[in-house]
PDB file of C-alpha atoms in Angstrom:
ATOM      1  CA  UNK C   1     131.125 137.962 146.535  1.00 87.00           C
ATOM      2  CA  UNK C   2     127.808 137.425 144.777  1.00 95.00           C
ATOM      3  CA  UNK C   3     124.478 136.968 146.493  1.00 96.00           C
ATOM      4  CA  UNK C   4     120.978 136.260 145.279  1.00 97.00           C
ATOM      5  CA  UNK C   5     118.204 137.619 147.441  1.00 97.00           C
ATOM      6  CA  UNK C   6     114.494 136.971 147.028  1.00 97.00           C
ATOM      7  CA  UNK C   7     111.766 139.264 148.295  1.00 97.00           C
ATOM      8  CA  UNK C   8     108.058 139.797 147.894  1.00 98.00           C
ATOM      9  CA  UNK C   9     106.693 136.705 149.582  1.00 97.00           C
ATOM     10  CA  UNK C  10     103.860 136.783 152.060  1.00 97.00           C
ATOM     11  CA  UNK C  11     100.274 135.772 152.634  1.00 98.00           C
ATOM     12  CA  UNK C  12      97.749 135.881 149.820  1.00 98.00           C
ATOM     13  CA  UNK C  13      94.172 134.726 149.494  1.00 98.00           C
ATOM     14  CA  UNK C  14      93.185 132.148 146.903  1.00 98.00           C
ATOM     15  CA  UNK C  15      92.768 133.971 143.614  1.00 98.00           C
ATOM     16  CA  UNK C  16      95.118 136.710 144.716  1.00 98.00           C
ATOM     17  CA  UNK C  17      98.484 137.810 143.367  1.00 98.00           C
ATOM     18  CA  UNK C  18     102.039 138.274 144.544  1.00 98.00           C
ATOM     19  CA  UNK C  19     105.181 139.456 142.790  1.00 98.00           C
ATOM     20  CA  UNK C  20     108.499 137.964 143.805  1.00 98.00           C
ATOM     21  CA  UNK C  21     111.883 139.520 143.087  1.00 98.00           C
ATOM     22  CA  UNK C  22     115.326 137.952 142.909  1.00 98.00           C
ATOM     23  CA  UNK C  23     118.192 140.424 142.906  1.00 97.00           C
ATOM     24  CA  UNK C  24     121.845 139.625 142.319  1.00 97.00           C
ATOM     25  CA  UNK C  25     124.322 141.758 144.215  1.00 95.00           C
ATOM     26  CA  UNK C  26     128.086 141.959 144.122  1.00 95.00           C
ATOM     27  CA  UNK C  27     130.356 141.738 141.115  1.00 93.00           C
ATOM     28  CA  UNK C  28     128.290 140.391 138.222  1.00 95.00           C
ATOM     29  CA  UNK C  29     129.555 140.225 134.637  1.00 95.00           C
ATOM     30  CA  UNK C  30     126.907 137.930 133.173  1.00 94.00           C
ATOM     31  CA  UNK C  31     123.878 136.010 134.453  1.00 94.00           C
ATOM     32  CA  UNK C  32     122.270 132.996 132.820  1.00 93.00           C
ATOM     33  CA  UNK C  33     119.985 130.063 133.607  1.00 94.00           C
ATOM     34  CA  UNK C  34     117.725 132.260 135.737  1.00 96.00           C
ATOM     35  CA  UNK C  35     115.224 129.917 137.344  1.00 98.00           C
ATOM     36  CA  UNK C  36     112.545 129.860 140.039  1.00 98.00           C
ATOM     37  CA  UNK C  37     112.035 126.778 142.185  1.00 98.00           C
ATOM     38  CA  UNK C  38     109.736 126.115 145.112  1.00 98.00           C
ATOM     39  CA  UNK C  39     109.658 123.682 147.982  1.00 98.00           C
ATOM     40  CA  UNK C  40     106.702 122.853 150.166  1.00 96.00           C
ATOM     41  CA  UNK C  41     107.160 121.109 153.538  1.00 91.00           C
ATOM     42  CA  UNK C  42     107.756 117.393 153.090  1.00 94.00           C
ATOM     43  CA  UNK C  43     108.057 117.735 149.306  1.00 95.00           C
ATOM     44  CA  UNK C  44     111.083 117.748 147.017  1.00 97.00           C
ATOM     45  CA  UNK C  45     112.209 120.957 145.372  1.00 97.00           C
ATOM     46  CA  UNK C  46     110.062 121.675 142.320  1.00 98.00           C
ATOM     47  CA  UNK C  47     110.998 123.603 139.189  1.00 98.00           C
ATOM     48  CA  UNK C  48     108.584 126.484 138.558  1.00 98.00           C
ATOM     49  CA  UNK C  49     109.852 128.629 135.678  1.00 98.00           C
ATOM     50  CA  UNK C  50     113.015 129.653 133.893  1.00 98.00           C
ATOM     51  CA  UNK C  51     114.545 131.527 131.001  1.00 95.00           C
ATOM     52  CA  UNK C  52     115.862 129.258 128.286  1.00 87.00           C
ATOM     53  CA  UNK C  53     119.196 129.714 126.559  1.00 80.00           C
ATOM     54  CA  UNK C  54     117.427 131.491 123.712  1.00 82.00           C
ATOM     55  CA  UNK C  55     115.790 133.975 126.055  1.00 81.00           C
ATOM     56  CA  UNK C  56     112.359 132.395 125.902  1.00 93.00           C
ATOM     57  CA  UNK C  57     110.483 131.340 129.030  1.00 96.00           C
ATOM     58  CA  UNK C  58     109.358 127.947 130.230  1.00 97.00           C
ATOM     59  CA  UNK C  59     106.851 127.039 132.936  1.00 98.00           C
ATOM     60  CA  UNK C  60     105.803 124.008 134.903  1.00 98.00           C
ATOM     61  CA  UNK C  61     102.357 122.805 133.896  1.00 98.00           C
ATOM     62  CA  UNK C  62     101.072 123.534 137.393  1.00 97.00           C
ATOM     63  CA  UNK C  63     101.704 127.283 136.999  1.00 98.00           C
ATOM     64  CA  UNK C  64     101.361 127.799 133.235  1.00 98.00           C
ATOM     65  CA  UNK C  65      98.954 130.600 132.425  1.00 98.00           C
ATOM     66  CA  UNK C  66      99.058 131.943 135.995  1.00 98.00           C
ATOM     67  CA  UNK C  67     102.723 132.802 136.593  1.00 98.00           C
ATOM     68  CA  UNK C  68     105.017 134.983 134.484  1.00 98.00           C
ATOM     69  CA  UNK C  69     108.785 135.294 134.736  1.00 98.00           C
ATOM     70  CA  UNK C  70     110.496 138.511 133.662  1.00 97.00           C
ATOM     71  CA  UNK C  71     113.909 140.085 134.106  1.00 96.00           C
ATOM     72  CA  UNK C  72     115.568 143.470 134.281  1.00 95.00           C
ATOM     73  CA  UNK C  73     119.099 143.009 132.983  1.00 91.00           C
ATOM     74  CA  UNK C  74     120.172 146.502 133.989  1.00 93.00           C
ATOM     75  CA  UNK C  75     119.231 145.775 137.602  1.00 93.00           C
ATOM     76  CA  UNK C  76     120.366 142.115 137.612  1.00 95.00           C
ATOM     77  CA  UNK C  77     116.896 141.263 138.858  1.00 97.00           C
ATOM     78  CA  UNK C  78     114.379 138.576 137.984  1.00 97.00           C
ATOM     79  CA  UNK C  79     110.698 138.643 138.835  1.00 98.00           C
ATOM     80  CA  UNK C  80     107.917 136.096 139.231  1.00 98.00           C
ATOM     81  CA  UNK C  81     104.413 137.504 138.857  1.00 98.00           C
ATOM     82  CA  UNK C  82     102.004 135.036 140.412  1.00 98.00           C
ATOM     83  CA  UNK C  83      98.308 135.447 139.654  1.00 98.00           C
ATOM     84  CA  UNK C  84      95.241 133.384 140.530  1.00 98.00           C
ATOM     85  CA  UNK C  85      97.119 131.845 143.421  1.00 98.00           C
ATOM     86  CA  UNK C  86      95.986 128.510 144.810  1.00 98.00           C
ATOM     87  CA  UNK C  87      96.606 126.931 148.225  1.00 97.00           C
ATOM     88  CA  UNK C  88      98.842 124.367 146.536  1.00 97.00           C
ATOM     89  CA  UNK C  89     101.174 127.205 145.531  1.00 98.00           C
ATOM     90  CA  UNK C  90     102.161 127.534 149.194  1.00 98.00           C
ATOM     91  CA  UNK C  91     105.910 126.950 149.431  1.00 98.00           C
ATOM     92  CA  UNK C  92     109.282 128.569 149.900  1.00 98.00           C
ATOM     93  CA  UNK C  93     110.255 130.084 146.555  1.00 98.00           C
ATOM     94  CA  UNK C  94     113.936 130.118 145.651  1.00 98.00           C
ATOM     95  CA  UNK C  95     115.826 131.612 142.755  1.00 98.00           C
ATOM     96  CA  UNK C  96     118.822 130.110 141.015  1.00 98.00           C
ATOM     97  CA  UNK C  97     121.315 131.511 138.548  1.00 97.00           C
ATOM     98  CA  UNK C  98     124.618 130.856 136.871  1.00 96.00           C
ATOM     99  CA  UNK C  99     126.810 133.911 137.302  1.00 96.00           C
ATOM    100  CA  UNK C 100     130.091 134.874 135.726  1.00 96.00           C
ATOM    101  CA  UNK C 101     131.877 137.531 137.776  1.00 95.00           C
ATOM    102  CA  UNK C 102     134.243 138.705 135.027  1.00 94.00           C
ATOM    103  CA  UNK C 103     134.982 138.050 131.407  1.00 95.00           C
ATOM    104  CA  UNK C 104     136.540 134.637 130.931  1.00 94.00           C
ATOM    105  CA  UNK C 105     135.812 133.491 134.475  1.00 94.00           C
ATOM    106  CA  UNK C 106     133.898 130.245 134.979  1.00 96.00           C
ATOM    107  CA  UNK C 107     130.184 130.394 135.681  1.00 96.00           C
ATOM    108  CA  UNK C 108     129.195 129.448 139.219  1.00 97.00           C
ATOM    109  CA  UNK C 109     125.883 128.350 140.670  1.00 97.00           C
ATOM    110  CA  UNK C 110     124.076 130.576 143.133  1.00 98.00           C
ATOM    111  CA  UNK C 111     120.905 130.081 145.142  1.00 98.00           C
ATOM    112  CA  UNK C 112     118.880 132.597 147.096  1.00 97.00           C
ATOM    113  CA  UNK C 113     117.786 131.900 150.643  1.00 96.00           C
ATOM    114  CA  UNK C 114     114.115 131.667 149.704  1.00 97.00           C
ATOM    115  CA  UNK C 115     110.949 133.621 150.415  1.00 98.00           C
ATOM    116  CA  UNK C 116     107.802 132.122 151.919  1.00 98.00           C
ATOM    117  CA  UNK C 117     104.550 132.269 149.973  1.00 98.00           C
ATOM    118  CA  UNK C 118     101.411 131.199 151.794  1.00 98.00           C
ATOM    119  CA  UNK C 119      98.058 131.032 150.041  1.00 98.00           C
ATOM    120  CA  UNK C 120      95.180 130.698 152.464  1.00 97.00           C
ATOM    121  CA  UNK C 121      91.789 132.185 153.201  1.00 95.00           C
TER     122      UNK C 121
END
């Protein structure tokens, strides 16, 4: 059984920073399509950042220059460093990944349960 679990959310002031983590646990052979999404109340889920197939990173215009996505392959963990936070960044942040549990097995989609980020003075 594979699980994705986010952590690191909380309350931050405008201009502040938070670092989110997304850790994969269980039997993991390979991870791809690592992505952060967010969803604010009453809004659809929004793509935030992801690793491309070539290993580069891509960001939504709303977070470009403020957020940075990184990964630790040895720990099966992805991070989202969020700087210069704004009230409009308030949302539940969720991670997504395609995970192959063993060589030759099909990749399956996994979502974390989400972590709340609130930006307010």
